[in-house]
Each structure stands twice: as structure tokens, then as C-alpha cells.
mmCIF file of C-alpha atoms in Angstrom:
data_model
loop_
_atom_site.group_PDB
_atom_site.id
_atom_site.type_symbol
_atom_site.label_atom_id
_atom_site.label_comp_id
_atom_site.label_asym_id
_atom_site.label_seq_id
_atom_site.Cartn_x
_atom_site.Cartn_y
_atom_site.Cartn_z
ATOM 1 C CA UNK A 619 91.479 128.116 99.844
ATOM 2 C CA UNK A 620 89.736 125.911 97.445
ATOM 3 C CA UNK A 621 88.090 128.597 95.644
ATOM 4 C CA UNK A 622 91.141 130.505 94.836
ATOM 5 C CA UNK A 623 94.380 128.858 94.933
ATOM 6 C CA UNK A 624 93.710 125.353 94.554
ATOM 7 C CA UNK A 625 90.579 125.941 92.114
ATOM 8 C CA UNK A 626 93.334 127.870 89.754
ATOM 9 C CA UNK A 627 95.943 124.525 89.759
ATOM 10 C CA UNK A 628 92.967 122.352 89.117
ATOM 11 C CA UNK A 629 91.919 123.825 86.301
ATOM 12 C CA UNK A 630 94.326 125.428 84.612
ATOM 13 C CA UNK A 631 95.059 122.733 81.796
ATOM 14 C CA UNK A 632 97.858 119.930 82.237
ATOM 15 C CA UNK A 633 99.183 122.042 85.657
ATOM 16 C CA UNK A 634 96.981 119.313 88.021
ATOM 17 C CA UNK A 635 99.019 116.446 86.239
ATOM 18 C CA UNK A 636 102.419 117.933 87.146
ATOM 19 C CA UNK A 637 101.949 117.983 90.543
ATOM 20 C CA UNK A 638 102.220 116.015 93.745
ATOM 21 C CA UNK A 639 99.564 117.923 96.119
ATOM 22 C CA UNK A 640 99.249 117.081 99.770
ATOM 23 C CA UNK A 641 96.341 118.838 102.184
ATOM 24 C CA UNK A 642 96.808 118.340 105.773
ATOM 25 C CA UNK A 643 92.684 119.322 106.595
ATOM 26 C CA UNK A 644 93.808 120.716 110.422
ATOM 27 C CA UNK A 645 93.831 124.531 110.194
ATOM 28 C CA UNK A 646 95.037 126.629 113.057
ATOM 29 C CA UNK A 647 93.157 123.676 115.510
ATOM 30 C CA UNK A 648 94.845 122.982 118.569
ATOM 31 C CA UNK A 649 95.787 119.655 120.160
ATOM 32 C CA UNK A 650 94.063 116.712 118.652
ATOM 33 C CA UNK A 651 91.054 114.050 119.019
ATOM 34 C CA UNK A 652 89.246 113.565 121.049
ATOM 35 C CA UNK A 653 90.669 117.004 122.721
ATOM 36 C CA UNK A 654 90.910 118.712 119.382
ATOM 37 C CA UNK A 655 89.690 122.743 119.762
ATOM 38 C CA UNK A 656 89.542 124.420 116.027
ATOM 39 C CA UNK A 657 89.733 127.710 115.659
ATOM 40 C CA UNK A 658 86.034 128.161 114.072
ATOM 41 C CA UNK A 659 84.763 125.809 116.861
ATOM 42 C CA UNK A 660 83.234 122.167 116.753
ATOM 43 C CA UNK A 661 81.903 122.643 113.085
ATOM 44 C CA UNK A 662 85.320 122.994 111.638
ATOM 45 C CA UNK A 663 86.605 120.263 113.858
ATOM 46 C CA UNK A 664 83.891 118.122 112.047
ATOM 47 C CA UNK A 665 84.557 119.131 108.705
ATOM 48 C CA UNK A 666 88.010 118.813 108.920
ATOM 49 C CA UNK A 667 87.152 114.980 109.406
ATOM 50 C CA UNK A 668 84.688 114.792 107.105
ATOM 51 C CA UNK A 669 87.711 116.020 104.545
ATOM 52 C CA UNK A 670 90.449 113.509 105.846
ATOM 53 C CA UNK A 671 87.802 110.767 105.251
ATOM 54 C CA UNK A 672 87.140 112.046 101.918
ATOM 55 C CA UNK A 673 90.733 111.925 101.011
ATOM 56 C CA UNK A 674 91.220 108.268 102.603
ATOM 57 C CA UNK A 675 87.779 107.091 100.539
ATOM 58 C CA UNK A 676 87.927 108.762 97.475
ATOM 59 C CA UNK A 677 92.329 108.312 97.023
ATOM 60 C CA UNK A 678 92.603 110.188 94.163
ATOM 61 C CA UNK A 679 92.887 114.228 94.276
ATOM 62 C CA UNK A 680 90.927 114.226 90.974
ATOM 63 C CA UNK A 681 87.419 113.394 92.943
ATOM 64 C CA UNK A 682 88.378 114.961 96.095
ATOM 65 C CA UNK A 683 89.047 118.203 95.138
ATOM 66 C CA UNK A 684 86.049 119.020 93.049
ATOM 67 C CA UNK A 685 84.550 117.828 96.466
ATOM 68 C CA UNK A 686 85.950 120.201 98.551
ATOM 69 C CA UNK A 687 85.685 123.141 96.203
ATOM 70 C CA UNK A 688 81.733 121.756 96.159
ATOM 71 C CA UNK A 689 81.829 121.917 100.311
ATOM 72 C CA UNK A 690 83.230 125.506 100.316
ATOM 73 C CA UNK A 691 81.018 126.857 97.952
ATOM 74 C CA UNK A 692 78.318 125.901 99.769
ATOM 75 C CA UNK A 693 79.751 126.612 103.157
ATOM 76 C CA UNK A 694 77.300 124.958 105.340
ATOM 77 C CA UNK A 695 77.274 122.343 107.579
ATOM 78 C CA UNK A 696 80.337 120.034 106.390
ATOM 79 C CA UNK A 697 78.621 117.070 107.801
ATOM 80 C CA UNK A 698 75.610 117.612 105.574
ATOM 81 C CA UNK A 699 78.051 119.417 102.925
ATOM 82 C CA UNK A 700 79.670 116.051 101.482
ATOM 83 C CA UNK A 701 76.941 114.464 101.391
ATOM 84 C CA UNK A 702 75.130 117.054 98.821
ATOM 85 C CA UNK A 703 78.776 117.497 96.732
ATOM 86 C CA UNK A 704 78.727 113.969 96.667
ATOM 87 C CA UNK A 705 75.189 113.526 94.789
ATOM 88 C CA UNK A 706 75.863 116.503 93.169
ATOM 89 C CA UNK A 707 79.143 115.063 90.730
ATOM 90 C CA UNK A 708 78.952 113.944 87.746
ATOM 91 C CA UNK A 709 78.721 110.841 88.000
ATOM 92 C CA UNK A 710 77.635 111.259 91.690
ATOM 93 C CA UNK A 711 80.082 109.166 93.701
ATOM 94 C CA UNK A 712 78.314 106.350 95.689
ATOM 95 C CA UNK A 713 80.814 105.701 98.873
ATOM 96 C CA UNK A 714 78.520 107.568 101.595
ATOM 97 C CA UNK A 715 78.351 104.085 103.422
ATOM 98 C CA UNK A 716 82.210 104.444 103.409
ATOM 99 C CA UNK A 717 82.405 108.100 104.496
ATOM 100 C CA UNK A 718 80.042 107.795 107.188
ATOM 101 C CA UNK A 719 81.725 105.141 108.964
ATOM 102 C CA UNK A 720 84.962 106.535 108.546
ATOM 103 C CA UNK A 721 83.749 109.411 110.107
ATOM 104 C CA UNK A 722 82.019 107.743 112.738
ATOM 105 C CA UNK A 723 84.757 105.296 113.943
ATOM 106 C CA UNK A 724 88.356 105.405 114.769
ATOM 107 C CA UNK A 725 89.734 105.826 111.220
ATOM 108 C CA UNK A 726 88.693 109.229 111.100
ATOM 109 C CA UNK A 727 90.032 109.874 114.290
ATOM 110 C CA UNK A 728 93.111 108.537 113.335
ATOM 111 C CA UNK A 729 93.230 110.782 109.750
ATOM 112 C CA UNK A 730 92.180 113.679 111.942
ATOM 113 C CA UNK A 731 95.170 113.364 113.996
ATOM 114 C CA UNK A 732 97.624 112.515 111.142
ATOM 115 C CA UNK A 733 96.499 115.528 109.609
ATOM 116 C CA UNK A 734 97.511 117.458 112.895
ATOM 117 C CA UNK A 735 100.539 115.905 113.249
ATOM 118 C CA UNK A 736 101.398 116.675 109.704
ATOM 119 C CA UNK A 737 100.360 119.906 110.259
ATOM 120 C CA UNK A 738 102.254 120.621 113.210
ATOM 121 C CA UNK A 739 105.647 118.894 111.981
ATOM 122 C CA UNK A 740 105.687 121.685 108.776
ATOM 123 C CA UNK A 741 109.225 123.216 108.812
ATOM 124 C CA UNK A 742 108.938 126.181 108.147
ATOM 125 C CA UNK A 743 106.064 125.878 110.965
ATOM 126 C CA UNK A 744 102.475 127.220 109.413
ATOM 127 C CA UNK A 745 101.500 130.546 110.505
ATOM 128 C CA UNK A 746 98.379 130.981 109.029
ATOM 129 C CA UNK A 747 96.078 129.406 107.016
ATOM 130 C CA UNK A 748 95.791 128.104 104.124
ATOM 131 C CA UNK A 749 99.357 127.482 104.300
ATOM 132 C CA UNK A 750 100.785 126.965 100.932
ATOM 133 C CA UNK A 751 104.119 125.542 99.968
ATOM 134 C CA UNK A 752 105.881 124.820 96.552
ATOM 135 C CA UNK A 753 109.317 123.099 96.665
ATOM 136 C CA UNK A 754 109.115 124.116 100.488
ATOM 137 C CA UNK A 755 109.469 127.419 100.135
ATOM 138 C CA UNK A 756 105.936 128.709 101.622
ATOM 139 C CA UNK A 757 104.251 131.330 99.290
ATOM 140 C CA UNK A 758 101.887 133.043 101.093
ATOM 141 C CA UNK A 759 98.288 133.261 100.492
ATOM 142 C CA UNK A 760 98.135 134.105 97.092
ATOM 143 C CA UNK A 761 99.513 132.905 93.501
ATOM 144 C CA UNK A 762 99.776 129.228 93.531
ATOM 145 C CA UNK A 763 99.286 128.828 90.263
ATOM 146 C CA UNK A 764 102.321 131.231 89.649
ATOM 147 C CA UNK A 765 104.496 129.758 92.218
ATOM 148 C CA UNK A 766 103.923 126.144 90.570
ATOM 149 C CA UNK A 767 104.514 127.429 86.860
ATOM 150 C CA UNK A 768 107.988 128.785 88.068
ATOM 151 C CA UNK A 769 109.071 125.865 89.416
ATOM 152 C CA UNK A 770 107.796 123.983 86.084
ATOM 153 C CA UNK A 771 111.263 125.368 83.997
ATOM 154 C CA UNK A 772 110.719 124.499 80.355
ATOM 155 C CA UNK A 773 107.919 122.149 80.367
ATOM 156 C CA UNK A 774 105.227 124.132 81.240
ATOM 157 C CA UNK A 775 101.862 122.811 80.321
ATOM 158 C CA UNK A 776 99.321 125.063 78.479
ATOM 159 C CA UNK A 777 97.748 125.976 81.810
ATOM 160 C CA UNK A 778 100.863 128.377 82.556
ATOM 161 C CA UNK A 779 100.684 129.903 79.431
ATOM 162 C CA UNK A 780 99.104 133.222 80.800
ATOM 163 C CA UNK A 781 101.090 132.870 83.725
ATOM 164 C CA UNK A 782 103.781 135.832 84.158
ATOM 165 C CA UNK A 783 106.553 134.382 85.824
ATOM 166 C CA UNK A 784 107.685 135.766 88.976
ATOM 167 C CA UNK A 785 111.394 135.027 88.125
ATOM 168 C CA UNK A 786 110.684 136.742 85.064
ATOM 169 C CA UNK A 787 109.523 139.753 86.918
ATOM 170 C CA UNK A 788 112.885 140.502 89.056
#
């Protein structure tokens, strides 16, 4: 997801700033902490903590994100992931005392769960993943950054400016 999609919105110039992005990091799991069962196992359960206490630490998209794309990339151990992305930005972010305990304690626990609920309550319900909505209308797996220019209208930034609109299209 991050390498695609989201890695397109982020970059594309001025797009980022028009939006208001929410990632529930849950998946296809099933039931929640401390009964949670992911679909890729214990790993993913772990990682999808490590990324709600990312979120809650870093609170701003504009750190997490690069942070996440860094995780994928790599696609290791998520526990040991964050750690690395974290050195590894420029500046490298200093809140690994933070993230740890977060991750360690009942706040993450608690994010894990919100992220399931969240999850869980999307209407319409996900079927897959990455589930990707704009305006609430889910757009399937691939062009985000098309589905976000379209609903930009008239102020596009320069980001959508190689963009062929889908409304243009029909």
C-alpha cells in the first residue's frame, strides 16, 4: 500500500496538503487484543501496533508516512523495522523511548483495538486490503492519486497536473 498508492499522494506536489488521510493499521485481522489473529500471523499483529503507536507518537502524517513507506520497503521484522526507519530520517526522529512503551503497555493495545474497531465500523464494510476510500466512495486497489485529483474540481495542485481525470475519461 505504501509503496504505491499512498507513496503517489505523498509526493506528488501540493496533493498531501489537500487532504485529510486516515489509516486504520488492522488489515483483514480478526477480533482484537489480546485475542487479535491477523491474517499474516503474529508478525503482522505486531506491526500493526508498532504503526498505531507511530501514528499516536509521531501526530503528524508528514513523519509517519515516510516511516511506513521506510518499514515496507524493508519488509522485515516491524518490531525491528521502526526502529531502523526511525534512525534512518533525516533528521532521525528521537521518540524510540516513546514508541517502545507505547508498544509495550496498554496504549498500544488500546490504538490496536481502535484501529479494529475503525476498521470494522467502515460502511461500505472493507473487503480487502488496502482498502481505499475518497469521499466514501471506495476505489479499489489502484489510482489514488487519480481518485483524489477528481475530487479536487478546479484547484488542483501541480501534483495532478499529469493526472488524466477519470471523469474526463467517460
Amino acid at each position: 500500500m505504501w509503496s504505491k498508492g499512498v507513496k503517489n499522494i505523498f509526493t506528488a506536489p501540493g496533493v498531501w496538503d489537500t487532504l485529510v488521510f486516515t489509516y486504520y493499521p488492522y488489515g483483514n485481522a480478526q477480533g482484537y487484543f489480546p485475542n487479535c489473529h491477523c491474517q499474516h500471523g503474529p508478525n503482522e499483529c505486531a506491526g500493526n501496533m508498532a504503526e498505531a503507536c507511530l501514528m499516536n507518537v509521531y501526530n503528524d502524517s508528514s513523519v509517519w508516512v515516510p516511516l511506513m513507506m521506510c518499514m515496507e520497503k524493508n519488509g522485515g521484522s516491524p518490531m525491528s523495522d521502526w526502529q531502523k526507519c526511525e534512525a534512518q530520517m533525516n533528521p532521525p526522529l528521537t521518540k524510540t523511548a516513546e514508541v517502545t512503551a507505547c508498544i509495550n503497555g496498554p496504549l498500544g493495545v488500546q490504538l490496536a483495538n481502535d484501529a479494529g474497531h475503525a476498521t470494522n465500523s467502515l460502511q461500505p464494510p472493507h473487503q480487502y486490503t488496502p482498502w481505499m476510500v475518497v469521499n466514501g466512495k471506495p476505489i479499489g486497489q489502484t489510482g489514488l492519486l487519480e481518485a483524489v485529483c477528481d475530487v479536487l474540481g478546479a484547484s488542483k495542485p501541480s501534483g495532478c497536473s499529469q493526472v488524466t481525470s477519470s471523469s474526463s475519461s467517460s
